[in-house]
């Protein structure tokens, strides 16, 4: 193990193996789950050689030779995180492919809609990091109407659990039905904004990532993305 600038850092290497996004890889290293040549590493900037053996939780990982990009229409009741040992139903288990897949961001268990899985860590990092400004749209049905004042307050940003929650836009599209557009998806962000207004979310469905639309993909089904659709998800 050496720190030669021409060699890949461990976090980027893990992303290329489809283990996690770069941010997820950083967490794996910090949690002591990653070893190089049998030695647990703690420095996510460590550079590795081609003949180094990298393991995660004791299992060897190597870069994926085939990149997969998959859209899933996640049903309610399924958890996106592969690492949740308490989850009874994992969204990734709905996808029958041999590659190791990681979700690009998450939808909470009670939400449904478009979620992208891939073994391309760089792609996952781009979709999930706020700095890339990939907007996601959601159709949200509430148990009550939001007043114009409440909508304006949300658009200006609210503080909740030491975080600022601020949607890009909110548009009323039906009876107690709203379209929320977000640049970043904090944990249960829309539900927390609704609760701030005294409303309860009855249904939450993500309908787009970038310019990629969920369309008529049936709930619980998946399909591979075309190169054009991969570009749409990033725009």
PDB file of C-alpha atoms in Angstrom, residues 23-150:
ATOM      1  CA  UNK A  23     -19.682   8.882  -0.142  1.00  0.00           C
ATOM      2  CA  UNK A  24     -20.882   5.413   0.808  1.00  0.00           C
ATOM      3  CA  UNK A  25     -17.349   4.076   0.374  1.00  0.00           C
ATOM      4  CA  UNK A  26     -16.053   6.719   2.775  1.00  0.00           C
ATOM      5  CA  UNK A  27     -18.513   5.494   5.391  1.00  0.00           C
ATOM      6  CA  UNK A  28     -17.430   1.882   4.860  1.00  0.00           C
ATOM      7  CA  UNK A  29     -13.806   2.845   5.455  1.00  0.00           C
ATOM      8  CA  UNK A  30     -14.666   4.918   8.532  1.00  0.00           C
ATOM      9  CA  UNK A  31     -16.670   1.985   9.912  1.00  0.00           C
ATOM     10  CA  UNK A  32     -13.621  -0.295   9.669  1.00  0.00           C
ATOM     11  CA  UNK A  33     -15.252  -2.607   7.125  1.00  0.00           C
ATOM     12  CA  UNK A  34     -12.527  -2.304   4.469  1.00  0.00           C
ATOM     13  CA  UNK A  35      -9.200  -4.135   4.460  1.00  0.00           C
ATOM     14  CA  UNK A  36      -6.302  -4.092   2.002  1.00  0.00           C
ATOM     15  CA  UNK A  37      -4.098  -7.188   1.981  1.00  0.00           C
ATOM     16  CA  UNK A  38      -5.701  -8.272   5.237  1.00  0.00           C
ATOM     17  CA  UNK A  39      -5.094  -4.981   7.057  1.00  0.00           C
ATOM     18  CA  UNK A  40      -8.081  -2.834   8.019  1.00  0.00           C
ATOM     19  CA  UNK A  41      -7.691   0.666   6.583  1.00  0.00           C
ATOM     20  CA  UNK A  42      -8.890   3.930   8.103  1.00  0.00           C
ATOM     21  CA  UNK A  43      -7.711   6.430   5.481  1.00  0.00           C
ATOM     22  CA  UNK A  44     -10.199   6.828   2.579  1.00  0.00           C
ATOM     23  CA  UNK A  45      -7.529   8.665   0.567  1.00  0.00           C
ATOM     24  CA  UNK A  46      -5.183   5.670   0.646  1.00  0.00           C
ATOM     25  CA  UNK A  47      -3.994   4.693  -2.844  1.00  0.00           C
ATOM     26  CA  UNK A  48      -3.834   1.043  -3.831  1.00  0.00           C
ATOM     27  CA  UNK A  49      -1.831  -0.960  -6.361  1.00  0.00           C
ATOM     28  CA  UNK A  50      -3.264  -3.279  -9.000  1.00  0.00           C
ATOM     29  CA  UNK A  51      -2.160  -6.368  -7.088  1.00  0.00           C
ATOM     30  CA  UNK A  52      -3.589  -5.260  -3.733  1.00  0.00           C
ATOM     31  CA  UNK A  53      -6.394  -7.479  -2.412  1.00  0.00           C
ATOM     32  CA  UNK A  54      -9.332  -5.397  -1.189  1.00  0.00           C
ATOM     33  CA  UNK A  55     -12.108  -6.833   0.958  1.00  0.00           C
ATOM     34  CA  UNK A  56     -15.316  -5.435   2.436  1.00  0.00           C
ATOM     35  CA  UNK A  57     -16.634  -7.285   5.467  1.00  0.00           C
ATOM     36  CA  UNK A  58     -14.172 -10.027   4.600  1.00  0.00           C
ATOM     37  CA  UNK A  59     -15.424 -10.481   1.037  1.00  0.00           C
ATOM     38  CA  UNK A  60     -13.106  -9.783  -1.887  1.00  0.00           C
ATOM     39  CA  UNK A  61     -14.179  -7.017  -4.287  1.00  0.00           C
ATOM     40  CA  UNK A  62     -12.948  -6.287  -7.802  1.00  0.00           C
ATOM     41  CA  UNK A  63     -13.999  -3.698 -10.403  1.00  0.00           C
ATOM     42  CA  UNK A  64     -17.106  -4.652 -12.371  1.00  0.00           C
ATOM     43  CA  UNK A  65     -16.344  -5.427 -16.014  1.00  0.00           C
ATOM     44  CA  UNK A  66     -19.963  -4.824 -17.104  1.00  0.00           C
ATOM     45  CA  UNK A  67     -21.768  -1.675 -16.020  1.00  0.00           C
ATOM     46  CA  UNK A  68     -25.506  -1.933 -15.366  1.00  0.00           C
ATOM     47  CA  UNK A  69     -27.957   0.961 -15.099  1.00  0.00           C
ATOM     48  CA  UNK A  70     -31.424  -0.070 -13.968  1.00  0.00           C
ATOM     49  CA  UNK A  71     -34.685   1.742 -13.261  1.00  0.00           C
ATOM     50  CA  UNK A  72     -36.965   0.187 -10.650  1.00  0.00           C
ATOM     51  CA  UNK A  73     -40.494   1.244  -9.785  1.00  0.00           C
ATOM     52  CA  UNK A  74     -40.120   0.690  -6.054  1.00  0.00           C
ATOM     53  CA  UNK A  75     -43.288  -0.365  -4.232  1.00  0.00           C
ATOM     54  CA  UNK A  76     -44.166   0.798  -0.746  1.00  0.00           C
ATOM     55  CA  UNK A  77     -42.791  -1.381   2.025  1.00  0.00           C
ATOM     56  CA  UNK A  78     -39.369  -1.958   0.462  1.00  0.00           C
ATOM     57  CA  UNK A  79     -36.092  -0.595   1.877  1.00  0.00           C
ATOM     58  CA  UNK A  80     -33.443   0.834  -0.460  1.00  0.00           C
ATOM     59  CA  UNK A  81     -30.390   0.336   1.745  1.00  0.00           C
ATOM     60  CA  UNK A  82     -28.631  -3.001   1.165  1.00  0.00           C
ATOM     61  CA  UNK A  83     -26.954  -2.620   4.555  1.00  0.00           C
ATOM     62  CA  UNK A  84     -30.160  -2.517   6.649  1.00  0.00           C
ATOM     63  CA  UNK A  85     -29.998  -5.851   8.470  1.00  0.00           C
ATOM     64  CA  UNK A  86     -33.456  -5.251   9.990  1.00  0.00           C
ATOM     65  CA  UNK A  87     -35.243  -4.724   6.679  1.00  0.00           C
ATOM     66  CA  UNK A  88     -37.707  -7.476   5.807  1.00  0.00           C
ATOM     67  CA  UNK A  89     -37.902  -6.515   2.125  1.00  0.00           C
ATOM     68  CA  UNK A  90     -35.062  -4.980   0.109  1.00  0.00           C
ATOM     69  CA  UNK A  91     -35.764  -3.133  -3.131  1.00  0.00           C
ATOM     70  CA  UNK A  92     -32.623  -4.555  -4.757  1.00  0.00           C
ATOM     71  CA  UNK A  93     -34.040  -8.078  -4.337  1.00  0.00           C
ATOM     72  CA  UNK A  94     -36.699  -7.206  -6.914  1.00  0.00           C
ATOM     73  CA  UNK A  95     -33.941  -6.954  -9.553  1.00  0.00           C
ATOM     74  CA  UNK A  96     -32.707 -10.283 -10.909  1.00  0.00           C
ATOM     75  CA  UNK A  97     -29.210  -9.633 -12.277  1.00  0.00           C
ATOM     76  CA  UNK A  98     -25.816 -11.130 -11.330  1.00  0.00           C
ATOM     77  CA  UNK A  99     -24.094  -7.768 -10.774  1.00  0.00           C
ATOM     78  CA  UNK A 100     -23.769  -6.166  -7.340  1.00  0.00           C
ATOM     79  CA  UNK A 101     -26.068  -3.112  -7.402  1.00  0.00           C
ATOM     80  CA  UNK A 102     -26.338  -0.002  -5.247  1.00  0.00           C
ATOM     81  CA  UNK A 103     -29.192   2.505  -5.253  1.00  0.00           C
ATOM     82  CA  UNK A 104     -28.577   6.080  -6.376  1.00  0.00           C
ATOM     83  CA  UNK A 105     -30.009   7.826  -3.348  1.00  0.00           C
ATOM     84  CA  UNK A 106     -32.963   6.410  -1.485  1.00  0.00           C
ATOM     85  CA  UNK A 107     -36.711   6.390  -1.194  1.00  0.00           C
ATOM     86  CA  UNK A 108     -37.953   5.731   2.317  1.00  0.00           C
ATOM     87  CA  UNK A 109     -39.816   2.492   2.989  1.00  0.00           C
ATOM     88  CA  UNK A 110     -43.236   4.149   2.857  1.00  0.00           C
ATOM     89  CA  UNK A 111     -42.565   5.883  -0.481  1.00  0.00           C
ATOM     90  CA  UNK A 112     -42.708   4.509  -4.012  1.00  0.00           C
ATOM     91  CA  UNK A 113     -41.595   5.398  -7.502  1.00  0.00           C
ATOM     92  CA  UNK A 114     -38.455   5.771  -9.581  1.00  0.00           C
ATOM     93  CA  UNK A 115     -35.208   4.577  -8.049  1.00  0.00           C
ATOM     94  CA  UNK A 116     -32.048   3.889 -10.056  1.00  0.00           C
ATOM     95  CA  UNK A 117     -29.645   1.055  -9.264  1.00  0.00           C
ATOM     96  CA  UNK A 118     -26.193   0.638 -10.756  1.00  0.00           C
ATOM     97  CA  UNK A 119     -22.769  -0.884 -10.203  1.00  0.00           C
ATOM     98  CA  UNK A 120     -21.156   2.306 -11.544  1.00  0.00           C
ATOM     99  CA  UNK A 121     -20.052   4.186  -8.437  1.00  0.00           C
ATOM    100  CA  UNK A 122     -19.189   7.381 -10.290  1.00  0.00           C
ATOM    101  CA  UNK A 123     -22.657   7.509 -11.814  1.00  0.00           C
ATOM    102  CA  UNK A 124     -24.283   6.891  -8.444  1.00  0.00           C
ATOM    103  CA  UNK A 125     -22.193   9.644  -6.868  1.00  0.00           C
ATOM    104  CA  UNK A 126     -23.190  12.113  -9.593  1.00  0.00           C
ATOM    105  CA  UNK A 127     -26.894  11.368  -9.200  1.00  0.00           C
ATOM    106  CA  UNK A 128     -26.834  11.623  -5.435  1.00  0.00           C
ATOM    107  CA  UNK A 129     -24.552  14.561  -4.692  1.00  0.00           C
ATOM    108  CA  UNK A 130     -26.300  17.978  -4.401  1.00  0.00           C
ATOM    109  CA  UNK A 131     -23.413  19.740  -6.146  1.00  0.00           C
ATOM    110  CA  UNK A 132     -24.426  18.133  -9.459  1.00  0.00           C
ATOM    111  CA  UNK A 133     -27.892  19.701  -9.162  1.00  0.00           C
ATOM    112  CA  UNK A 134     -29.852  16.653 -10.368  1.00  0.00           C
ATOM    113  CA  UNK A 135     -33.477  17.493  -9.596  1.00  0.00           C
ATOM    114  CA  UNK A 136     -36.031  14.907  -8.556  1.00  0.00           C
ATOM    115  CA  UNK A 137     -39.800  15.356  -8.828  1.00  0.00           C
ATOM    116  CA  UNK A 138     -42.390  13.788  -6.543  1.00  0.00           C
ATOM    117  CA  UNK A 139     -46.173  13.586  -6.582  1.00  0.00           C
ATOM    118  CA  UNK A 140     -47.386  13.966  -3.015  1.00  0.00           C
ATOM    119  CA  UNK A 141     -50.937  13.490  -1.759  1.00  0.00           C
ATOM    120  CA  UNK A 142     -51.647  15.045   1.631  1.00  0.00           C
ATOM    121  CA  UNK A 143     -54.555  14.755   4.050  1.00  0.00           C
ATOM    122  CA  UNK A 144     -55.173  18.511   3.822  1.00  0.00           C
ATOM    123  CA  UNK A 145     -54.575  21.465   1.537  1.00  0.00           C
ATOM    124  CA  UNK A 146     -51.517  23.657   1.994  1.00  0.00           C
ATOM    125  CA  UNK A 147     -52.199  27.372   2.176  1.00  0.00           C
ATOM    126  CA  UNK A 148     -50.300  29.788  -0.094  1.00  0.00           C
ATOM    127  CA  UNK A 149     -48.552  31.101   3.018  1.00  0.00           C
ATOM    128  CA  UNK A 150     -47.420  27.617   4.032  1.00  0.00           C
TER     129      UNK A 150
END
